[in-house]
Amino acid sequence: MSQHTITLIPGDGIGPEVTDATVRIVETAAKQHGTTFSWERHDAGADAFAKTGEYIPKALYDSVSTTKVALKGPVTTPIGSGFKSINVTLRKQFDLYANFRPIKNLPGLKTKYPDVDLIIVRENTEGLYVGLEQEIVPGVCTSLKVTTEKGSTRIAKFAFEYAAKHGRKKVHSIHKANIMKLTDGLFLKCAQAVAKDHPEIQYAEHIVDNACMQLVTNPYQYDVMVMENLYGDILSDLCSGFVGGLGLVPGANLGEHAAIFEAVHGSAPDIAGQDKANPTALLQSAVLMLRHLDETATADSIQGAIDAVYAEGKTLTRDVGGTSGTSAFADAIVAAL
Ligand code: ATP
């Protein structure tokens, strides 16, 4: 009987709703396979600040340092305030350099793009997300984009090693090196060097604006896509549209010493607290977490239950054309287990 301790960060907005649903499902499936989970719950963001005076309490850092694995709901970053993104801060603190986002259709859920199966690998610690912004004089602001050889090489290695291990055929680097000749130029140079070590995998490069057009015209030409931070943020949302939207797409933030699993979506304040949120994205992030923990049987049975509920199509949330609420959807998954 295996036992895991996980740091649980419910977050805000729809975070607590999708987290509760996910924990309930994971615990049900785990029990069936003789596995138990204990959760160390921690607030982050505005809620944590109100209680502890810190946006990311020390206890949360300590917990992730010990458990090495966290499941996290979205945490709001207000636009334009001095408030630093909690998501970005956590990724940087634990050097979770690889953001892994699989984009795959669910059975029975009709979209304009059937049978999409691609992987976005987003560099998670550099680029414009380093937060080095300043006001030079009133009316003139700058933001530094940081690209390093180390950061670019390790994200390219991650993409190629994933492709090699999982029988993927192609890796595309997405860039804007025609304009950002030094930063994106360095990114490409590093990716090209890594590509040389993997002659079995095709390698190509697309400029990001063209990649957007190519994606909506023919997403099937892509397999694994690797890119710097901001392009990865934007293309993840774009690609989520292929498979039914942000309510579905999971993510993993991976580093050498820790991993945080979280959905691509944000806190969706427009639907928070109304039992409307789709927990599938966080639930599929939990499936990635279970695979990371080598709990393959539990991961497979949750994915099987998700597939069955979508294939049946009777208990889906509104964002994917259904009429059910968050908890009714979670009940259906538990019943399918
Ligand atoms: P962030 O910049 O923090 O990632 P965002 O700008 O991408 O956030 P979201 O909070 O993800 O914005 O919401 C975008 C839209 O998608 C909203 O209309 C929201 O209701 C919808 N949405 C996001 N997540 C879900 C979900 N799990 N279930 C249903 N709808 C969702």
Tab-separated table of C-alpha atoms and ligand atoms in Angstrom:
chain	number	residue	atom	x	y	z
A	1	MET	CA	0.000	0.000	0.000
A	2	SER	CA	1.586	3.290	-1.044
A	3	GLN	CA	1.094	6.613	0.639
A	4	HIS	CA	1.743	10.120	-0.714
A	5	THR	CA	1.787	13.525	0.909
A	6	ILE	CA	0.903	16.346	-1.469
A	7	THR	CA	0.896	20.103	-0.979
A	8	LEU	CA	-2.569	21.351	-1.932
A	9	ILE	CA	-3.016	24.991	-2.933
A	10	PRO	CA	-6.747	25.506	-3.639
A	11	GLY	CA	-6.172	29.072	-4.904
A	12	ASP	CA	-9.017	31.538	-5.422
A	13	GLY	CA	-11.852	32.253	-7.872
A	14	ILE	CA	-12.964	28.843	-9.150
A	15	GLY	CA	-9.867	27.275	-7.530
A	16	PRO	CA	-11.508	25.895	-4.366
A	17	GLU	CA	-14.421	24.383	-6.338
A	18	VAL	CA	-12.275	22.575	-8.906
A	19	THR	CA	-9.798	21.530	-6.212
A	20	ASP	CA	-12.499	20.005	-3.984
A	21	ALA	CA	-13.900	18.047	-6.932
A	22	THR	CA	-10.441	16.841	-7.946
A	23	VAL	CA	-9.397	15.760	-4.442
A	24	ARG	CA	-12.653	13.840	-4.005
A	25	ILE	CA	-12.098	11.971	-7.282
A	26	VAL	CA	-8.401	11.273	-6.664
A	27	GLU	CA	-9.147	9.916	-3.192
A	28	THR	CA	-11.909	7.638	-4.505
A	29	ALA	CA	-9.719	6.224	-7.280
A	30	ALA	CA	-6.648	5.916	-5.047
A	31	LYS	CA	-8.612	3.925	-2.443
A	32	GLN	CA	-9.628	1.440	-5.134
A	33	HIS	CA	-5.941	0.853	-5.879
A	34	GLY	CA	-4.759	0.674	-2.272
A	35	THR	CA	-3.108	4.107	-2.310
A	36	THR	CA	-3.692	6.869	0.215
A	37	PHE	CA	-3.088	10.575	-0.079
A	38	SER	CA	-2.656	13.117	2.648
A	39	TRP	CA	-2.905	16.765	1.695
A	40	GLU	CA	-1.087	19.717	3.247
A	41	ARG	CA	-3.479	22.587	2.445
A	42	HIS	CA	-2.055	26.091	2.030
A	43	ASP	CA	-3.494	29.411	0.941
A	44	ALA	CA	-1.608	31.646	-1.470
A	45	GLY	CA	-2.269	35.135	-2.808
A	46	ALA	CA	-4.718	37.650	-1.377
A	47	ASP	CA	-6.317	35.097	0.992
A	48	ALA	CA	-2.934	34.156	2.439
A	49	PHE	CA	-1.948	37.821	2.756
A	50	ALA	CA	-5.104	38.565	4.760
A	51	LYS	CA	-4.312	35.713	7.178
A	52	THR	CA	-0.512	35.758	7.416
A	53	GLY	CA	0.717	39.046	5.913
A	54	GLU	CA	2.542	37.082	3.180
A	55	TYR	CA	1.370	36.330	-0.364
A	56	ILE	CA	3.218	33.025	-0.297
A	57	PRO	CA	3.509	31.982	3.365
A	58	LYS	CA	6.776	30.388	4.485
A	59	ALA	CA	4.787	27.308	5.522
A	60	LEU	CA	3.786	26.806	1.876
A	61	TYR	CA	7.406	26.978	0.685
A	62	ASP	CA	8.420	24.565	3.451
A	63	SER	CA	5.633	22.177	2.508
A	64	VAL	CA	6.589	22.053	-1.211
A	65	SER	CA	10.272	21.705	-0.260
A	66	THR	CA	9.361	18.610	1.759
A	67	THR	CA	6.614	16.966	-0.313
A	68	LYS	CA	8.235	17.936	-3.665
A	69	VAL	CA	4.807	17.656	-5.293
A	70	ALA	CA	1.938	20.158	-5.278
A	71	LEU	CA	-1.510	20.281	-6.820
A	72	LYS	CA	-2.508	23.879	-7.323
A	73	GLY	CA	-5.650	25.779	-8.264
A	74	PRO	CA	-5.407	29.199	-9.942
A	75	VAL	CA	-4.356	32.239	-7.915
A	76	THR	CA	-5.409	35.687	-9.147
A	77	THR	CA	-2.781	38.243	-10.121
A	78	PRO	CA	-4.460	41.664	-10.241
A	79	ILE	CA	-3.531	43.638	-13.384
A	80	GLY	CA	-1.340	46.711	-12.934
A	81	SER	CA	-0.803	46.575	-9.151
A	82	GLY	CA	2.514	46.014	-7.378
A	83	PHE	CA	1.358	42.451	-6.666
A	84	LYS	CA	3.797	39.905	-8.149
A	85	SER	CA	2.304	36.839	-9.815
A	86	ILE	CA	2.113	33.986	-7.296
A	87	ASN	CA	2.219	31.451	-10.114
A	88	VAL	CA	5.406	32.919	-11.590
A	89	THR	CA	7.012	33.331	-8.145
A	90	LEU	CA	6.424	29.673	-7.248
A	91	ARG	CA	7.757	28.463	-10.593
A	92	LYS	CA	10.893	30.561	-10.109
A	93	GLN	CA	11.389	29.676	-6.443
A	94	PHE	CA	11.446	25.940	-7.172
A	95	ASP	CA	13.113	26.360	-10.576
A	96	LEU	CA	10.215	24.570	-12.300
A	97	TYR	CA	11.660	25.315	-15.698
A	98	ALA	CA	9.470	23.083	-17.859
A	99	ASN	CA	5.796	23.791	-18.297
A	100	PHE	CA	4.294	20.739	-19.957
A	101	ARG	CA	0.826	21.076	-21.514
A	102	PRO	CA	-0.711	18.233	-23.507
A	103	ILE	CA	-3.536	19.232	-25.866
A	104	LYS	CA	-5.720	16.255	-26.723
A	105	ASN	CA	-9.401	15.840	-27.597
A	106	LEU	CA	-11.639	13.927	-25.233
A	107	PRO	CA	-13.834	11.189	-26.684
A	108	GLY	CA	-17.345	12.263	-27.655
A	109	LEU	CA	-16.686	15.978	-27.214
A	110	LYS	CA	-17.180	17.482	-30.675
A	111	THR	CA	-14.994	20.467	-31.549
A	112	LYS	CA	-14.040	22.022	-34.888
A	113	TYR	CA	-10.730	20.160	-34.605
A	114	PRO	CA	-11.080	16.417	-33.925
A	115	ASP	CA	-8.092	14.183	-33.112
A	116	VAL	CA	-5.679	16.905	-32.059
A	117	ASP	CA	-2.785	15.490	-30.061
A	118	LEU	CA	0.039	17.911	-29.505
A	119	ILE	CA	2.335	18.907	-26.677
A	120	ILE	CA	3.287	22.442	-25.692
A	121	VAL	CA	6.575	22.741	-23.818
A	122	ARG	CA	6.867	26.248	-22.408
A	123	GLU	CA	10.027	27.642	-20.801
A	124	ASN	CA	8.841	28.699	-17.390
A	125	THR	CA	11.513	30.828	-15.710
A	126	GLU	CA	12.871	33.358	-18.214
A	127	GLY	CA	11.794	35.621	-21.060
A	128	LEU	CA	9.616	38.614	-20.221
A	129	TYR	CA	8.414	36.861	-17.059
A	130	VAL	CA	11.572	37.755	-15.103
A	131	GLY	CA	9.647	40.888	-14.063
A	132	LEU	CA	12.495	43.326	-14.778
A	133	GLU	CA	10.367	46.325	-15.699
A	134	GLN	CA	11.045	49.967	-15.077
A	135	GLU	CA	9.743	53.407	-15.787
A	136	ILE	CA	12.687	55.224	-17.420
A	137	VAL	CA	10.905	58.601	-17.335
A	138	PRO	CA	7.166	59.276	-17.041
A	139	GLY	CA	5.592	57.940	-20.214
A	140	VAL	CA	8.435	55.544	-21.062
A	141	CYS	CA	8.588	52.034	-19.592
A	142	THR	CA	10.787	49.080	-20.419
A	143	SER	CA	10.617	45.357	-19.784
A	144	LEU	CA	13.711	43.168	-20.034
A	145	LYS	CA	13.481	39.871	-21.884
A	146	VAL	CA	16.065	37.465	-20.491
A	147	THR	CA	17.186	34.424	-22.471
A	148	THR	CA	20.074	32.278	-21.294
A	149	GLU	CA	22.005	29.443	-22.886
A	150	LYS	CA	21.369	27.301	-19.813
A	151	GLY	CA	17.607	27.976	-19.798
A	152	SER	CA	17.186	27.471	-23.540
A	153	THR	CA	19.278	24.303	-23.644
A	154	ARG	CA	17.503	22.617	-20.770
A	155	ILE	CA	14.009	23.342	-22.126
A	156	ALA	CA	15.040	22.084	-25.583
A	157	LYS	CA	16.485	18.940	-23.951
A	158	PHE	CA	13.236	18.436	-22.061
A	159	ALA	CA	11.233	18.662	-25.314
A	160	PHE	CA	13.472	16.296	-27.264
A	161	GLU	CA	13.836	13.798	-24.427
A	162	TYR	CA	10.058	13.752	-23.943
A	163	ALA	CA	9.593	13.249	-27.707
A	164	ALA	CA	12.146	10.422	-27.799
A	165	LYS	CA	10.683	8.665	-24.768
A	166	HIS	CA	7.076	8.871	-25.962
A	167	GLY	CA	7.498	8.036	-29.638
A	168	ARG	CA	6.811	11.561	-30.862
A	169	LYS	CA	8.157	12.314	-34.324
A	170	LYS	CA	8.663	16.077	-34.581
A	171	VAL	CA	9.770	19.041	-32.482
A	172	HIS	CA	9.083	22.606	-33.613
A	173	SER	CA	10.780	25.609	-32.016
A	174	ILE	CA	8.447	28.611	-31.981
A	175	HIS	CA	10.260	31.951	-32.037
A	176	LYS	CA	10.513	35.523	-33.281
A	177	ALA	CA	14.242	35.504	-34.021
A	178	ASN	CA	13.741	37.639	-37.122
A	179	ILE	CA	13.011	40.567	-34.761
A	180	MET	CA	14.581	39.473	-31.442
A	181	LYS	CA	17.806	38.389	-33.051
A	182	LEU	CA	19.855	37.968	-29.891
A	183	THR	CA	17.354	36.543	-27.388
A	184	ASP	CA	15.277	34.322	-29.671
A	185	GLY	CA	18.404	33.789	-31.791
A	186	LEU	CA	20.118	32.230	-28.755
A	187	PHE	CA	17.032	30.124	-28.047
A	188	LEU	CA	17.178	28.719	-31.589
A	189	LYS	CA	20.934	28.119	-31.466
A	190	CYS	CA	20.508	26.047	-28.295
A	191	ALA	CA	17.540	24.110	-29.720
A	192	GLN	CA	19.510	23.368	-32.916
A	193	ALA	CA	22.417	22.001	-30.865
A	194	VAL	CA	20.082	19.717	-28.893
A	195	ALA	CA	18.335	18.639	-32.131
A	196	LYS	CA	21.691	17.357	-33.432
A	197	ASP	CA	21.750	14.836	-30.552
A	198	HIS	CA	18.356	13.480	-31.685
A	199	PRO	CA	18.618	12.645	-35.382
A	200	GLU	CA	15.630	10.300	-34.999
A	201	ILE	CA	13.335	13.289	-34.386
A	202	GLN	CA	12.463	15.789	-37.118
A	203	TYR	CA	13.224	19.370	-36.172
A	204	ALA	CA	11.684	22.547	-37.614
A	205	GLU	CA	11.309	26.217	-36.669
A	206	HIS	CA	8.243	28.439	-37.094
A	207	ILE	CA	7.953	32.154	-36.399
A	208	VAL	CA	5.301	32.653	-33.709
A	209	ASP	CA	2.843	34.756	-35.734
A	210	ASN	CA	2.998	32.275	-38.610
A	211	ALA	CA	2.649	29.429	-36.087
A	212	CYS	CA	-0.677	30.938	-34.921
A	213	MET	CA	-1.978	30.918	-38.496
A	214	GLN	CA	-0.563	27.442	-39.170
A	215	LEU	CA	-2.184	26.152	-35.974
A	216	VAL	CA	-5.693	27.328	-36.764
A	217	THR	CA	-5.328	26.151	-40.382
A	218	ASN	CA	-3.757	22.764	-39.718
A	219	PRO	CA	-2.835	21.847	-36.117
A	220	TYR	CA	-2.062	18.275	-37.255
A	221	GLN	CA	1.307	19.325	-38.665
A	222	TYR	CA	2.574	19.819	-35.083
A	223	ASP	CA	3.638	17.198	-32.571
A	224	VAL	CA	5.830	18.708	-29.813
A	225	MET	CA	6.213	22.502	-29.769
A	226	VAL	CA	8.885	24.150	-27.631
A	227	MET	CA	9.030	27.881	-26.944
A	228	GLU	CA	9.937	30.664	-24.535
A	229	ASN	CA	7.628	31.795	-21.775
A	230	LEU	CA	5.262	34.368	-23.331
A	231	TYR	CA	4.712	32.517	-26.626
A	232	GLY	CA	3.957	29.426	-24.537
A	233	ASP	CA	1.370	31.295	-22.486
A	234	ILE	CA	-0.436	32.584	-25.553
A	235	LEU	CA	-0.256	29.421	-27.665
A	236	SER	CA	-1.497	27.309	-24.725
A	237	ASP	CA	-4.746	29.277	-24.564
A	238	LEU	CA	-5.034	29.234	-28.361
A	239	CYS	CA	-4.520	25.465	-28.515
A	240	SER	CA	-6.971	24.838	-25.671
A	241	GLY	CA	-9.625	26.049	-28.126
A	242	PHE	CA	-8.971	23.007	-30.348
A	243	VAL	CA	-10.111	20.569	-27.689
A	244	GLY	CA	-12.982	22.439	-26.042
A	245	GLY	CA	-11.438	25.339	-24.136
A	246	LEU	CA	-9.647	26.243	-20.947
A	247	GLY	CA	-11.829	24.027	-18.784
A	248	LEU	CA	-10.020	20.975	-20.145
A	249	VAL	CA	-6.297	21.514	-20.592
A	250	PRO	CA	-3.963	20.296	-17.839
A	251	GLY	CA	-0.428	21.344	-17.039
A	252	ALA	CA	2.661	20.323	-15.118
A	253	ASN	CA	5.434	22.630	-13.920
A	254	LEU	CA	8.489	20.425	-13.639
A	255	GLY	CA	11.960	20.974	-12.203
A	256	GLU	CA	14.822	18.858	-10.896
A	257	HIS	CA	13.623	18.947	-7.303
A	258	ALA	CA	9.870	19.612	-7.312
A	259	ALA	CA	6.754	19.591	-9.470
A	260	ILE	CA	3.570	21.661	-9.315
A	261	PHE	CA	0.546	20.458	-11.247
A	262	GLU	CA	-1.989	23.094	-12.304
A	263	ALA	CA	-4.502	23.767	-15.059
A	264	VAL	CA	-3.752	26.197	-17.884
A	265	HIS	CA	-6.750	28.352	-16.949
A	266	GLY	CA	-6.860	31.277	-14.527
A	267	SER	CA	-9.215	31.936	-11.638
A	268	ALA	CA	-12.233	32.701	-13.904
A	269	PRO	CA	-13.830	35.256	-11.540
A	270	ASP	CA	-16.830	35.551	-13.898
A	271	ILE	CA	-18.075	32.093	-12.870
A	272	ALA	CA	-16.507	31.687	-9.402
A	273	GLY	CA	-18.651	30.334	-6.561
A	274	GLN	CA	-21.546	29.373	-8.861
A	275	ASP	CA	-20.913	25.635	-9.285
A	276	LYS	CA	-20.273	26.310	-12.987
A	277	ALA	CA	-16.538	25.638	-13.332
A	278	ASN	CA	-15.305	22.622	-15.223
A	279	PRO	CA	-12.867	20.697	-12.990
A	280	THR	CA	-11.550	18.570	-15.891
A	281	ALA	CA	-8.416	20.695	-16.421
A	282	LEU	CA	-7.302	20.345	-12.802
A	283	LEU	CA	-8.409	16.718	-12.735
A	284	GLN	CA	-6.301	15.954	-15.814
A	285	SER	CA	-3.440	17.835	-14.108
A	286	ALA	CA	-3.911	15.427	-11.188
A	287	VAL	CA	-3.674	12.543	-13.679
A	288	LEU	CA	-0.294	13.961	-14.776
A	289	MET	CA	0.658	14.153	-11.082
A	290	LEU	CA	-0.295	10.511	-10.534
A	291	ARG	CA	1.848	9.442	-13.502
A	292	HIS	CA	4.726	11.516	-12.077
A	293	LEU	CA	4.283	9.563	-8.809
A	294	ASP	CA	4.218	6.263	-10.734
A	295	GLU	CA	0.614	5.675	-9.637
A	296	THR	CA	-0.213	4.467	-13.133
A	297	ALA	CA	-3.240	2.337	-12.247
A	298	THR	CA	-4.940	5.216	-10.398
A	299	ALA	CA	-4.080	7.621	-13.229
A	300	ASP	CA	-5.476	5.224	-15.832
A	301	SER	CA	-8.716	4.667	-13.979
A	302	ILE	CA	-9.350	8.409	-13.535
A	303	GLN	CA	-8.566	9.051	-17.215
A	304	GLY	CA	-10.869	6.143	-18.105
A	305	ALA	CA	-13.672	7.655	-16.020
A	306	ILE	CA	-13.160	11.098	-17.609
A	307	ASP	CA	-13.257	9.542	-21.086
A	308	ALA	CA	-16.398	7.551	-20.222
A	309	VAL	CA	-18.278	10.574	-18.856
A	310	TYR	CA	-17.352	12.671	-21.921
A	311	ALA	CA	-18.179	9.829	-24.324
A	312	GLU	CA	-21.597	9.499	-22.698
A	313	GLY	CA	-22.026	13.276	-22.826
A	314	LYS	CA	-24.901	13.446	-20.330
A	315	THR	CA	-23.275	15.136	-17.343
A	316	LEU	CA	-21.039	17.839	-18.787
A	317	THR	CA	-20.471	21.396	-17.605
A	318	ARG	CA	-21.746	24.440	-19.495
A	319	ASP	CA	-18.394	25.483	-21.011
A	320	VAL	CA	-18.459	22.289	-23.117
A	321	GLY	CA	-22.142	22.447	-24.022
A	322	GLY	CA	-23.638	20.608	-21.035
A	323	THR	CA	-26.023	21.754	-18.318
A	324	SER	CA	-24.434	20.213	-15.203
A	325	GLY	CA	-22.605	21.906	-12.367
A	326	THR	CA	-19.115	21.254	-11.015
A	327	SER	CA	-20.316	18.887	-8.300
A	328	ALA	CA	-22.720	16.908	-10.527
A	329	PHE	CA	-19.883	16.390	-13.014
A	330	ALA	CA	-17.605	15.208	-10.191
A	331	ASP	CA	-20.362	12.838	-8.984
A	332	ALA	CA	-20.554	11.371	-12.507
A	333	ILE	CA	-16.784	10.761	-12.541
A	334	VAL	CA	-16.943	9.099	-9.110
A	335	ALA	CA	-19.815	6.908	-10.337
A	336	ALA	CA	-17.813	5.999	-13.475
A	337	LEU	CA	-14.880	4.942	-11.286
B	1	ATP	P1	-4.833	33.948	-16.429
B	1	ATP	O1	-4.256	35.080	-17.198
B	1	ATP	O2	-4.788	34.067	-14.956
B	1	ATP	O3	-4.353	32.595	-16.932
B	1	ATP	P2	-7.098	34.099	-18.149
B	1	ATP	O4	-7.059	35.492	-18.581
B	1	ATP	O5	-6.587	33.025	-19.083
B	1	ATP	O6	-6.400	33.932	-16.729
B	1	ATP	P3	-9.315	32.649	-17.124
B	1	ATP	O7	-9.517	32.985	-15.697
B	1	ATP	O8	-8.622	31.374	-17.395
B	1	ATP	O9	-8.606	33.839	-17.823
B	1	ATP	O10	-10.720	32.648	-17.841
B	1	ATP	C1	-10.901	32.882	-19.236
B	1	ATP	C2	-12.312	32.459	-19.643
B	1	ATP	O11	-12.392	31.029	-19.626
B	1	ATP	C3	-13.389	32.958	-18.682
B	1	ATP	O12	-14.543	33.326	-19.394
B	1	ATP	C4	-13.675	31.758	-17.810
B	1	ATP	O13	-14.990	31.713	-17.318
B	1	ATP	C5	-13.392	30.575	-18.726
B	1	ATP	N1	-12.867	29.453	-17.946
B	1	ATP	C6	-11.600	29.341	-17.451
B	1	ATP	N2	-11.469	28.221	-16.752
B	1	ATP	C7	-12.655	27.593	-16.781
B	1	ATP	C8	-13.151	26.363	-16.219
B	1	ATP	N3	-12.375	25.549	-15.485
B	1	ATP	N4	-14.448	26.033	-16.443
B	1	ATP	C9	-15.232	26.815	-17.185
B	1	ATP	N5	-14.834	27.971	-17.742
B	1	ATP	C10	-13.562	28.370	-17.553
